[in-house]
Coordinates of C-alpha atoms in Angstrom, one line a residue:
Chain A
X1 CA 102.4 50.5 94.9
X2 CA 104.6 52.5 92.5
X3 CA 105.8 55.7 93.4
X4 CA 106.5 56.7 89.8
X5 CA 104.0 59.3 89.6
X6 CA 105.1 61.1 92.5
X7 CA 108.4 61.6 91.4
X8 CA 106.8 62.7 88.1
X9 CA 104.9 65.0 89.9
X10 CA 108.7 66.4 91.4
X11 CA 110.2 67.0 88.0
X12 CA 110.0 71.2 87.2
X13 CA 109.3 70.4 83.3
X14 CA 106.8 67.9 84.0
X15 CA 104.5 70.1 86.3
X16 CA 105.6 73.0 84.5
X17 CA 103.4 71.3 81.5
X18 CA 100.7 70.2 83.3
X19 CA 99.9 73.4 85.4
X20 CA 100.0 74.8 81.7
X21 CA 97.3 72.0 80.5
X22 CA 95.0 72.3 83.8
X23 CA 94.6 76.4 84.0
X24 CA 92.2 76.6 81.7
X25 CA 90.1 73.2 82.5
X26 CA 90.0 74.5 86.1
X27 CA 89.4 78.7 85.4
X28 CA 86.3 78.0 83.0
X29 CA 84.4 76.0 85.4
X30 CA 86.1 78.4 88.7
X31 CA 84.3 81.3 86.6
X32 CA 80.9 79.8 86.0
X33 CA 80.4 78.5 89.1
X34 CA 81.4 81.9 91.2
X35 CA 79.6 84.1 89.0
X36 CA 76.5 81.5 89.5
X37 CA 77.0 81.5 93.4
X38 CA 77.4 84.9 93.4
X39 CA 74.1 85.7 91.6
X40 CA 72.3 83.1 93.1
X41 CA 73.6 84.5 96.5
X42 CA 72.2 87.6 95.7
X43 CA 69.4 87.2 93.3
X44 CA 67.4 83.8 93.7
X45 CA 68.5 83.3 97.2
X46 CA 65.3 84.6 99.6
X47 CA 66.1 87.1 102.2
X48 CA 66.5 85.4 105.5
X49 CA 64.1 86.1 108.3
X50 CA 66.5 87.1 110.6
X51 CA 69.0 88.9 108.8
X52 CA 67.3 90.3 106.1
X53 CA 69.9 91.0 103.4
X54 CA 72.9 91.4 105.1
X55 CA 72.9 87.7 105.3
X56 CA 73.8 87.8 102.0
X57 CA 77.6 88.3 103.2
X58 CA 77.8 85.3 103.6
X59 CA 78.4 84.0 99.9
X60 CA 81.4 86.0 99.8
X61 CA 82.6 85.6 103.7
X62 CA 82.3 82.0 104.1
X63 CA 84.0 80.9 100.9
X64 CA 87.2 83.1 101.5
X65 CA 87.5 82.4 104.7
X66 CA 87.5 78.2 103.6
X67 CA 90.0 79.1 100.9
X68 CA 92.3 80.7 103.4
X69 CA 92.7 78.0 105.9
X70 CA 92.9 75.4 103.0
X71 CA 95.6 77.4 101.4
X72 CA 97.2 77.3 104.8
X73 CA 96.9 73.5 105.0
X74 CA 98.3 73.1 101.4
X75 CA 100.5 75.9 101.8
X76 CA 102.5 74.3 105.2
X77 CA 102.0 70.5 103.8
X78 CA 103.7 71.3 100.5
X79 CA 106.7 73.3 102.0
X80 CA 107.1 70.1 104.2
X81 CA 107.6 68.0 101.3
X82 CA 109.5 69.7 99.7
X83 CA 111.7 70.7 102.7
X84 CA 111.8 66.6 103.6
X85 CA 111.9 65.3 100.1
X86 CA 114.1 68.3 98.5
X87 CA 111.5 68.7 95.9
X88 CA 111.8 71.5 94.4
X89 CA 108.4 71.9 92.9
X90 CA 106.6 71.3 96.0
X91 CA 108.1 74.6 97.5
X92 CA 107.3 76.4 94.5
X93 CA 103.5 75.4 95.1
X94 CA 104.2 76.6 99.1
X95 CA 105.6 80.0 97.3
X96 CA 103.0 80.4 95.5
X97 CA 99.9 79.7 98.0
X98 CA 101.0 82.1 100.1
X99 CA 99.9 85.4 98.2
X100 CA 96.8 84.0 97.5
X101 CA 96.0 82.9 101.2
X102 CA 97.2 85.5 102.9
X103 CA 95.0 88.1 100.2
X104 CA 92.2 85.9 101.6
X105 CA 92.3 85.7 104.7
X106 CA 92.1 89.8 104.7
X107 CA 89.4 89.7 102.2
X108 CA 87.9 87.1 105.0
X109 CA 88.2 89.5 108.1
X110 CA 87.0 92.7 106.4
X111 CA 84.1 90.9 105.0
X112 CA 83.3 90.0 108.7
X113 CA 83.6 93.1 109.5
X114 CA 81.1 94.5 107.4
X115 CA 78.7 91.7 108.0
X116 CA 79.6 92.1 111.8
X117 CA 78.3 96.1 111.8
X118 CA 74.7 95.6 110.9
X119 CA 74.3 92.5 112.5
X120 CA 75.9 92.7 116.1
X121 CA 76.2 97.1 116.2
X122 CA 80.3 96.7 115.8
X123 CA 82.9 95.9 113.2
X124 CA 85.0 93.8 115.6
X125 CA 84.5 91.9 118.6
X126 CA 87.2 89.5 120.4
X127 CA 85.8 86.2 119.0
X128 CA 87.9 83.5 119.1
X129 CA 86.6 82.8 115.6
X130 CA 87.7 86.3 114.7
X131 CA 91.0 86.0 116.5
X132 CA 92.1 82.6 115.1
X133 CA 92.0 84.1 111.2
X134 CA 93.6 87.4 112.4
X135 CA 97.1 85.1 113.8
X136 CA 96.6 82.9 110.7
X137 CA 97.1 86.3 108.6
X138 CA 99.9 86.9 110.7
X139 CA 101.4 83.4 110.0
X140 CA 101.1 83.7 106.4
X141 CA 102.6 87.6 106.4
X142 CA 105.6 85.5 108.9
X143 CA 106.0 83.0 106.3
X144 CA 106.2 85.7 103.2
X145 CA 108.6 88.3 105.4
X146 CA 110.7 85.3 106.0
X147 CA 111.0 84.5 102.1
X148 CA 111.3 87.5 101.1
X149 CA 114.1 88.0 103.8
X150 CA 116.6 85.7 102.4
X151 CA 117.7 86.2 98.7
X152 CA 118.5 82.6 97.8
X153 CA 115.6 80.4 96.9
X154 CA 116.6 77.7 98.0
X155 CA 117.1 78.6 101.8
X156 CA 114.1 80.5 101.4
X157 CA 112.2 77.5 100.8
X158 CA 113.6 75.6 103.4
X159 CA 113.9 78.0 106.2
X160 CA 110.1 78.9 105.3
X161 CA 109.1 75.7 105.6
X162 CA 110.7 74.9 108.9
X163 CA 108.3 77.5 109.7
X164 CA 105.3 76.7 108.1
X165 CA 105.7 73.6 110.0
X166 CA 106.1 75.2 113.3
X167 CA 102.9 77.3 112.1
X168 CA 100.9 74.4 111.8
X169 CA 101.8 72.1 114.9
X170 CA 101.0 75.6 116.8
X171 CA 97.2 76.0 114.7
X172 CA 95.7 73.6 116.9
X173 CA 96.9 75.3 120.2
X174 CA 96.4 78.7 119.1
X175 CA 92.7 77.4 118.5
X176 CA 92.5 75.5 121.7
X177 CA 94.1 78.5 123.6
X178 CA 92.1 81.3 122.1
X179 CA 88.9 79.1 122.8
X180 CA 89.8 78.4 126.4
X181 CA 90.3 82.1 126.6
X182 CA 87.2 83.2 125.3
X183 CA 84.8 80.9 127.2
X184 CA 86.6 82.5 130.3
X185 CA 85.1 85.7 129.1
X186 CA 81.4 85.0 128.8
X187 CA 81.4 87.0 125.5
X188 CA 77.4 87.0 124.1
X189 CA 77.0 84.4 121.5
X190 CA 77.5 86.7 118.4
X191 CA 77.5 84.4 116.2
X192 CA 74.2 83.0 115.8
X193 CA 74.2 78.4 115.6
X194 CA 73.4 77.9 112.1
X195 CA 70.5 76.1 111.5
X196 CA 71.0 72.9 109.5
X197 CA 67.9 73.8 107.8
X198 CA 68.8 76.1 104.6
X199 CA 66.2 76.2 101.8
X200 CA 67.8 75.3 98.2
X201 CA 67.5 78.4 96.7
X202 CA 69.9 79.6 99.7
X203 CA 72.4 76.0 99.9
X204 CA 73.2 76.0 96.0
X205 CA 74.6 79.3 95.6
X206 CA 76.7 78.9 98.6
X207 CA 78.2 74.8 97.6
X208 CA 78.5 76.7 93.9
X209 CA 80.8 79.5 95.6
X210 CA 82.5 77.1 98.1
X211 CA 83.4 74.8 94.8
X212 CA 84.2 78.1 92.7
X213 CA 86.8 79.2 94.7
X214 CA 88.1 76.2 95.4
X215 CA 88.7 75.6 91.4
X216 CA 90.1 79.1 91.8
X217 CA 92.3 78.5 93.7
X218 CA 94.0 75.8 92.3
X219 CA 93.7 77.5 89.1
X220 CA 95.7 80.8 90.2
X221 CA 98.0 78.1 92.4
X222 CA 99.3 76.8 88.8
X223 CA 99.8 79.8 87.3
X224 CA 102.0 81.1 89.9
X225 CA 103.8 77.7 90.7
X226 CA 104.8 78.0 87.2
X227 CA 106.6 81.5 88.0
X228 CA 108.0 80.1 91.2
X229 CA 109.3 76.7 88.9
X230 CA 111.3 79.4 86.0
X231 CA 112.6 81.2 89.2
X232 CA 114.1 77.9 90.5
X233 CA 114.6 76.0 87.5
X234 CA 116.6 79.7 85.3
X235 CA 119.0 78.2 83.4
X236 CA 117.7 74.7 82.8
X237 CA 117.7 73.4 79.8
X238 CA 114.2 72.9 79.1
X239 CA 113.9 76.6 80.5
X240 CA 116.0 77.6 77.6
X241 CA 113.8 75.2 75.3
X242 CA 110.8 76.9 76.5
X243 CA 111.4 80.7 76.2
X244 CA 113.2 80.4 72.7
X245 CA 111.6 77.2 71.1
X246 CA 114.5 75.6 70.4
X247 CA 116.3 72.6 71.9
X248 CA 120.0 73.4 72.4
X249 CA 121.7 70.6 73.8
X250 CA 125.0 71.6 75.4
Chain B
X1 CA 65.2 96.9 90.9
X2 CA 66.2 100.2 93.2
X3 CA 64.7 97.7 96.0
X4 CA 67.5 94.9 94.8
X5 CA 70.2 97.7 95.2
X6 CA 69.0 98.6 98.3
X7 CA 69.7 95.5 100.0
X8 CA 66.6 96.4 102.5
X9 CA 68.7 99.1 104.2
X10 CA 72.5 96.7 104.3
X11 CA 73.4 98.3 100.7
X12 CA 76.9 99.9 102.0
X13 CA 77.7 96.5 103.7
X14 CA 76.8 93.8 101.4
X15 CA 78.2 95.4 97.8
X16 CA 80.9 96.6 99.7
X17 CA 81.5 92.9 100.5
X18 CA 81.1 91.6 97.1
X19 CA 82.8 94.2 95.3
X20 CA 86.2 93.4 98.0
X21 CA 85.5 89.5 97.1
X22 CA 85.3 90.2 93.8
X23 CA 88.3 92.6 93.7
X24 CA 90.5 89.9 95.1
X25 CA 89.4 87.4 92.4
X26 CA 90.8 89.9 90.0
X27 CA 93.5 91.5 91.8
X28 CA 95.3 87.7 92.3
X29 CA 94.6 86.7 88.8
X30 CA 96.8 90.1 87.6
X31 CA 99.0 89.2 90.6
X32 CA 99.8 85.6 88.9
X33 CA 99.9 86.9 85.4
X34 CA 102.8 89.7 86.8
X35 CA 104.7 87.3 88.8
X36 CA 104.7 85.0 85.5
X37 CA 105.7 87.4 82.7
X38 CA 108.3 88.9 85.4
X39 CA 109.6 85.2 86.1
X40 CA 110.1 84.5 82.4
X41 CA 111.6 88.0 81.9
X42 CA 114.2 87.3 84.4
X43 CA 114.6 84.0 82.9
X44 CA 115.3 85.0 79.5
X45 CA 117.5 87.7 80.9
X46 CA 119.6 85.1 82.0
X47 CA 119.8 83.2 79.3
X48 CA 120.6 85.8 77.0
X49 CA 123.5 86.8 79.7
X50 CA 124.2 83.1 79.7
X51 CA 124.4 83.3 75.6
X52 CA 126.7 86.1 75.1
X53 CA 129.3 84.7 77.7
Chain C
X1 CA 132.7 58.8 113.9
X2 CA 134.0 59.0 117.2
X3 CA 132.0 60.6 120.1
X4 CA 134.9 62.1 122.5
X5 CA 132.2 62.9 124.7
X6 CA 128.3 62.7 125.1
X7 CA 125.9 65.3 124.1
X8 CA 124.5 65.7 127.9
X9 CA 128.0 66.9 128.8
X10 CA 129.0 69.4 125.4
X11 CA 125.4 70.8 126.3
X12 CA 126.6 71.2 130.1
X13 CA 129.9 72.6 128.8
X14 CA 128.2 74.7 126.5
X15 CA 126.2 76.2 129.6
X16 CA 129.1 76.7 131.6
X17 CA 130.8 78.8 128.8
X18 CA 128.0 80.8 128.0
X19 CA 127.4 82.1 131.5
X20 CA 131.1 82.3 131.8
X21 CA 131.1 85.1 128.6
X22 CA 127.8 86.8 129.8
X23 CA 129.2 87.4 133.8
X24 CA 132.0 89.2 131.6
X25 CA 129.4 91.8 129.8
X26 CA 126.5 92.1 132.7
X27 CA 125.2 95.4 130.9
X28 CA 123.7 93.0 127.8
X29 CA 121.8 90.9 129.9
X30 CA 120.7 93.4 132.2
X31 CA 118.9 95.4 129.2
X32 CA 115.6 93.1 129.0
X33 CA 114.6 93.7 132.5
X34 CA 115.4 97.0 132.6
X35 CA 113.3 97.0 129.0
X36 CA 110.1 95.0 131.0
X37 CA 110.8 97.4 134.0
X38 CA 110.2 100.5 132.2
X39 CA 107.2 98.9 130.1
X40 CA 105.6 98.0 133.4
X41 CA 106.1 101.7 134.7
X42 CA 104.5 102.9 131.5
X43 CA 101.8 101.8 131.8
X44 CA 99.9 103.6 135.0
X45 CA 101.7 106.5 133.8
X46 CA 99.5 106.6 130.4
X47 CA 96.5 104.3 131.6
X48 CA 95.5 105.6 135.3
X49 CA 97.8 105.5 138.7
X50 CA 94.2 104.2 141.0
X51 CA 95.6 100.8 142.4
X52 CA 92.6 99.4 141.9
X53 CA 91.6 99.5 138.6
X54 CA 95.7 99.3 137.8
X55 CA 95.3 95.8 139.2
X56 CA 92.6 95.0 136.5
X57 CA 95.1 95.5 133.9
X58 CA 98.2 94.1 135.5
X59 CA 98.1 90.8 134.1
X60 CA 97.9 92.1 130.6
X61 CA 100.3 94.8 131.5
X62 CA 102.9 91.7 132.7
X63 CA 102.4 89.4 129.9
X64 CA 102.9 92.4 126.9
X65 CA 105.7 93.5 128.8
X66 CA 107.1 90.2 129.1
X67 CA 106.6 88.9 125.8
X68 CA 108.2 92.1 124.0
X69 CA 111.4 91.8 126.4
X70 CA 111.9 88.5 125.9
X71 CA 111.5 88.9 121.9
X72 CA 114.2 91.7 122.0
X73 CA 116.6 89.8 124.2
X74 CA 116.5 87.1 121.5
X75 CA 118.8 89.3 119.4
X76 CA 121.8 88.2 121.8
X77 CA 120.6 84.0 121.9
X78 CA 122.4 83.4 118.6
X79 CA 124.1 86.8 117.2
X80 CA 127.6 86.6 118.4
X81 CA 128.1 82.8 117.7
X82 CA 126.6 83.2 114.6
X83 CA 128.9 85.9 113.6
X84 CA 132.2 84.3 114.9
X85 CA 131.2 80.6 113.4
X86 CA 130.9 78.9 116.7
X87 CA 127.6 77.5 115.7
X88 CA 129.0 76.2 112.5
X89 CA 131.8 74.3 114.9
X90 CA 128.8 73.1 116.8
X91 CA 127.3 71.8 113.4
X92 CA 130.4 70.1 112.4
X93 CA 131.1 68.8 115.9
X94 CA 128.8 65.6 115.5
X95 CA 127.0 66.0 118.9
X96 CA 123.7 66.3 118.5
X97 CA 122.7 69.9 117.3
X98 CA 119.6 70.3 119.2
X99 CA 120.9 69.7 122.6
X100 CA 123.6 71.8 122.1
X101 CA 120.8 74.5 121.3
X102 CA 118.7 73.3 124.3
X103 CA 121.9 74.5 125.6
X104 CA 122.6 77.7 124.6
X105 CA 118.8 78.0 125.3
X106 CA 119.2 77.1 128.6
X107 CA 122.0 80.0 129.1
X108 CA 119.5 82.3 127.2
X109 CA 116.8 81.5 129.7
X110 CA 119.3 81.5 132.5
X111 CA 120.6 84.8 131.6
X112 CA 117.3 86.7 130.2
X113 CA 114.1 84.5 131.2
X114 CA 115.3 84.0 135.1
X115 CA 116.1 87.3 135.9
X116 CA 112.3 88.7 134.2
X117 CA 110.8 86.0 136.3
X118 CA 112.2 87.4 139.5
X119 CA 111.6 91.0 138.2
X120 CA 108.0 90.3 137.7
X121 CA 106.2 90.1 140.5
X122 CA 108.3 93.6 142.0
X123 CA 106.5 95.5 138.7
X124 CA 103.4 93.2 139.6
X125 CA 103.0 94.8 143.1
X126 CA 103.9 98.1 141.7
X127 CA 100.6 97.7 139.6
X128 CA 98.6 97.1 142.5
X129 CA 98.8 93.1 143.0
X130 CA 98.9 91.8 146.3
X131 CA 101.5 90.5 148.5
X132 CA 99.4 86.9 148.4
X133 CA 99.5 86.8 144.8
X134 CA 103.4 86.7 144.1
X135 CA 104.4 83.0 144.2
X136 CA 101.5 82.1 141.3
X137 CA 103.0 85.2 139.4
X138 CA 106.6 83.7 139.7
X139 CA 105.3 80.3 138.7
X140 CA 103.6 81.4 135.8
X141 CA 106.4 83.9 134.8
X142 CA 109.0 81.1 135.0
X143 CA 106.8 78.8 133.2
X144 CA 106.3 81.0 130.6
X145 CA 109.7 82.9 130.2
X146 CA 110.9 79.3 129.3
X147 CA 108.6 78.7 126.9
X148 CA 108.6 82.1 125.2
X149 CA 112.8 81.2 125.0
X150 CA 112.2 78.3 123.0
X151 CA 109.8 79.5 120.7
X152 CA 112.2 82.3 120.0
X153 CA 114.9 80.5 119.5
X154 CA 113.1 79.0 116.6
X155 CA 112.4 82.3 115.6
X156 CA 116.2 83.3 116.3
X157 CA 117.6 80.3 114.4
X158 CA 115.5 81.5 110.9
X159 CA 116.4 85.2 111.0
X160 CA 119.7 84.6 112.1
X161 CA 121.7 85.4 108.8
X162 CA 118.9 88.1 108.1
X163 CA 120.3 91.8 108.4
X164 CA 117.6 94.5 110.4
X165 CA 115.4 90.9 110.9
X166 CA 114.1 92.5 114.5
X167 CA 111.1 93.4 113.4
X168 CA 110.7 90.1 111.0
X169 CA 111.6 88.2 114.3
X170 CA 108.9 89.7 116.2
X171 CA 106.2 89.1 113.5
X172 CA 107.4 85.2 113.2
X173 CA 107.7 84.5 117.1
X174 CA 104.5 87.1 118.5
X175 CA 101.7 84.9 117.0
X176 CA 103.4 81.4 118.3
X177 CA 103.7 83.1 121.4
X178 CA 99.7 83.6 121.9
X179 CA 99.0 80.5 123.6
X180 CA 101.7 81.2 126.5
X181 CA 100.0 85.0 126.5
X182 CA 96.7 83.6 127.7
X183 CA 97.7 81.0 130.0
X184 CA 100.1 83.1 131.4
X185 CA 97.7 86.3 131.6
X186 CA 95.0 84.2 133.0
X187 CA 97.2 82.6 135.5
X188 CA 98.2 85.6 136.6
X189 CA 94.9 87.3 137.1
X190 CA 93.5 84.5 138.7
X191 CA 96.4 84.6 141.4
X192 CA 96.2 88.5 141.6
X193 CA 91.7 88.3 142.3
X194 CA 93.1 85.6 144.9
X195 CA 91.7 82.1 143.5
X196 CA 93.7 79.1 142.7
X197 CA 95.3 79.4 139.4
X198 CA 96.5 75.8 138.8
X199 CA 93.9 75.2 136.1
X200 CA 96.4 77.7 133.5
X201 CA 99.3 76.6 135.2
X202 CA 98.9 72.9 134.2
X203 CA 98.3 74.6 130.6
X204 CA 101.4 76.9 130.7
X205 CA 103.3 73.3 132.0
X206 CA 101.6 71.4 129.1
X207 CA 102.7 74.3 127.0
X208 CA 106.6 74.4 128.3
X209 CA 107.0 70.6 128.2
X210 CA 105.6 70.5 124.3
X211 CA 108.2 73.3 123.6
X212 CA 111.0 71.6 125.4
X213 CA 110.8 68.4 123.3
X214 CA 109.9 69.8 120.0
X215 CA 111.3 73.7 120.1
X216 CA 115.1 72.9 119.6
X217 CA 114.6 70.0 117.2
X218 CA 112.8 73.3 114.8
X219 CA 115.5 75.5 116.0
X220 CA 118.3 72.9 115.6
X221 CA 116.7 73.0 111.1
X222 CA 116.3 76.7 111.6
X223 CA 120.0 77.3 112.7
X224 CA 121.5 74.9 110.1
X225 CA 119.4 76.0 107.0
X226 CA 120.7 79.6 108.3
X227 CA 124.0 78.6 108.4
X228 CA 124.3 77.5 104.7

């Protein structure tokens, strides 16, 4: 097997280009398909017979709270490569992942929150569910304190992915540990076991938000990475090419 | 349609939650966008520091 | 490249030399358990001074303590070698960077961990715990000091060149430092209400061991991106 395209993939002009070229194809379908979850999630969707309404959290909760541990994910896999590999643009996509997860993961706990009042009569209880996105907010503000600690780019990329990758090795244990320590506690079951049974009218809205943001996300990934490439790549020459449309060889 | 609104009594909690989601959508598409135009500023900035030199 | 002498023995030199320089300046390493003292004291002084409900919180009281001395004596694991180029030496010296900072982790522990692990279960019975409950609080202290120093000096090795990075350091190592919090809490709890804590132990053991083998190979990339 050829490993051509991957170190296509590693050259700043090249996925410069192609973020460019993929924004749009992935924003227009990200747009439709969260405004249709959204609606349907609050529209066509019946009320549920337990929850009434409120259940209706859940088109916003649930899909935020998947894009932040898959921003996570991407987030500490891309800084590896690009810490193993010195590839520069895969640490521009770990730059850039980080905003978006970390905004997410907040949006994620306060939505909880609110759907946590009416249902279980307080905004916040020590579930390990609860807990385990509350460090992973804390990893990703450690990982964007770090970077914006250090002023050159370059050690900030590396230095935050030497901790990205201690984040993740510790994700599992954190779970594990936070689990362990809440079965100790006998907390009631708050969170009620999702039945696998979910009318249509309820599923579709929900797959159309999960698939939504995840097109989101990679759209506002691109656009960033492309701010994080300029800021690495300044005074290329294709930089130069770009920004002033003409091709000064030197 | 007042019913709609009223969210059968969860009102405050559920547009609360969609109008947060929502605001996040928008607040990191203008976050991008920033970070972008300020990236090429700084680039150009440079360049034009590179071209007088 | 020639190797004048193994790794084992720069690390055991390195030990040697560091203890050496900290029995010259005993205030510096005397500060963290004076820091977890005072915590520990705070704490029926705000909460409630009954011995029996103080005993309910001691664990917790212990661990937070604990966990915030140990992340403020990390400023003195790598500062003054960082500053007078030591480390680089240690870089350029060919040995094997990550047992050299096993090493100076080792002294850390030796000089910081140890002496809150002895310290402990004095505030512990000052809480209310009881007489019977002290060796599972040493165990779990001295399980868990060790582990806390090599997750710090992770954290240490990245915000070394960093100026004011105290409070960035505590936000990088606090979260990794969960897992040992619970063990360690539970452990201790179960050894203060008098039942057999070895289930967390084993954990906090799992824990140390995992850290041991993997915590200086991270610090060793932390120290040496710093460095550039």
């Amino acid at each position: 097997m050829s490993w051509a395209w991957f170190h296509r993939f590693g050259s700043p002009p090249y996925f410069y280009r192609l973020a460019t070229r993929w924004v749009p194809w992935l924003s227009w379908p990200a747009g439709v398909l969260i405004v249709g979850g959204l609606f349907g999630g609050l529209v066509i969707a019946p009320a549920d017979y337990q929850q009434s309404d409120a259940y209706r959290i859940l088109y916003v909760h649930a899909p935020t709270a998947w894009l932040s541990q898959m921003a996570y994910t991407l987030m500490a896999v891309a800084a590896a490569v690009g810490l193993v590999w010195r590839m520069k643009v895969a640490s521009a996509v770990a730059a850039a992942a980080a905003p978006i997860g970390a905004s997410f993961t907040a949006v994620s706990l306060v939505t909880g929150m609110l759907w946590g009042q009416p249902m279980w009569g307080t905004y916040w209880a020590w579930d390990p569910r609860l807990v385990f996105q509350l460090v992973l907010f804390f990893f990703f503000l450690g990982f964007i304190g770090l970077r914006s600690a250090i002023d050159d780019v370059s050690r900030a990329d590396r230095a935050g992915a030497v901790l990205a990758i201690v984040g993740i090795v510790n994700v599992p244990i954190v779970h594990y540990s936070v689990t362990w320590w809440n079965s100790l506690h006998q907390a009631p079951s708050v969170l009620r076991a999702q039945g696998p049974s979910m009318p249509a009218s309820m599923l579709v809205p929900l797959l159309m938000s999960f698939l939504g943001i995840t097109l989101y996300f990679y759209a506002v990934l691109f656009y960033r990475t492309r701010a994080e490439i300029l800021r690495r790549d300044r005074g290329a020459a294709w930089v130069r090419e770009l920004l002033t449309g003409k091709g000064k060889t030197a | 349609m007042s019913e709609f609104f009223a969210m059968s009594g969860y009102a405050l909690y559920v547009w609360s939650s969609y109008a947060i989601g929502i605001g996040a959508l928008l607040l990191n598409i203008y976050w991008a966008r920033a970070s972008l135009r300020q990236a090429e500023a700084q680039a150009r900035r440079r360049l034009a520091s590179g071209d007088a030199a | 490249m020639s190797r004048p002498a193994s790794s084992l023995r720069a690390a055991s030199l390195i030990l040697q030399r560091d203890l050496t320089l900290a029995f010259r300046r005993p205030g510096e390493w005397l500060q963290p358990v004076a820091f977890f003292l005072i915590v520990t004291m705070l704490f029926p002084l705000a909460l409630d001074p009954e011995l029996s409900r103080l005993r309910a919180l001691a664990p917790g009281a212990l661990w937070v303590a604990a966990l915030l001395s140990s992340v403020l004596a990390l400023e003195f694991l790598f500062r003054e070698d960082g500053r007078d180029g030591t480390l680089e030496q240690f870089a350029l010296s060919g040995q094997s960077f990550a047992w050299l900072l096993l090493a100076k982790t080792a002294s850390h522990w030796l000089l910081t961990g140890l002496p809150l692990a002895i310290a402990a279960p004095l505030a512990a019975v000052g809480l209310g715990a009881p007489a019977s409950a002290i060796p599972g609080i040493l165990v779990a202290l001295l399980l868990g000091s060790v582990s806390l120093s090599l997750l710090g000096a992770i954290g240490a090795g990245l915000t070394l060149g960093i100026r004011r990075g105290g409070a960035l350091l505590s936000l990088l190592v606090l979260p990794l430092a969960i897992p040992t919090l619970v063990f360690g809490a539970r452990a201790t709890a179960m050894a203060i209400q008098g039942e057999p804590a070895a289930a967390p132990l084993y954990l906090l053991a799992a824990l140390t061991v995992f850290g041991i083998t993997l915590a200086p190979l991270a610090a060793a990339a932390a120290v040496r991106i710093s460095l550039e």
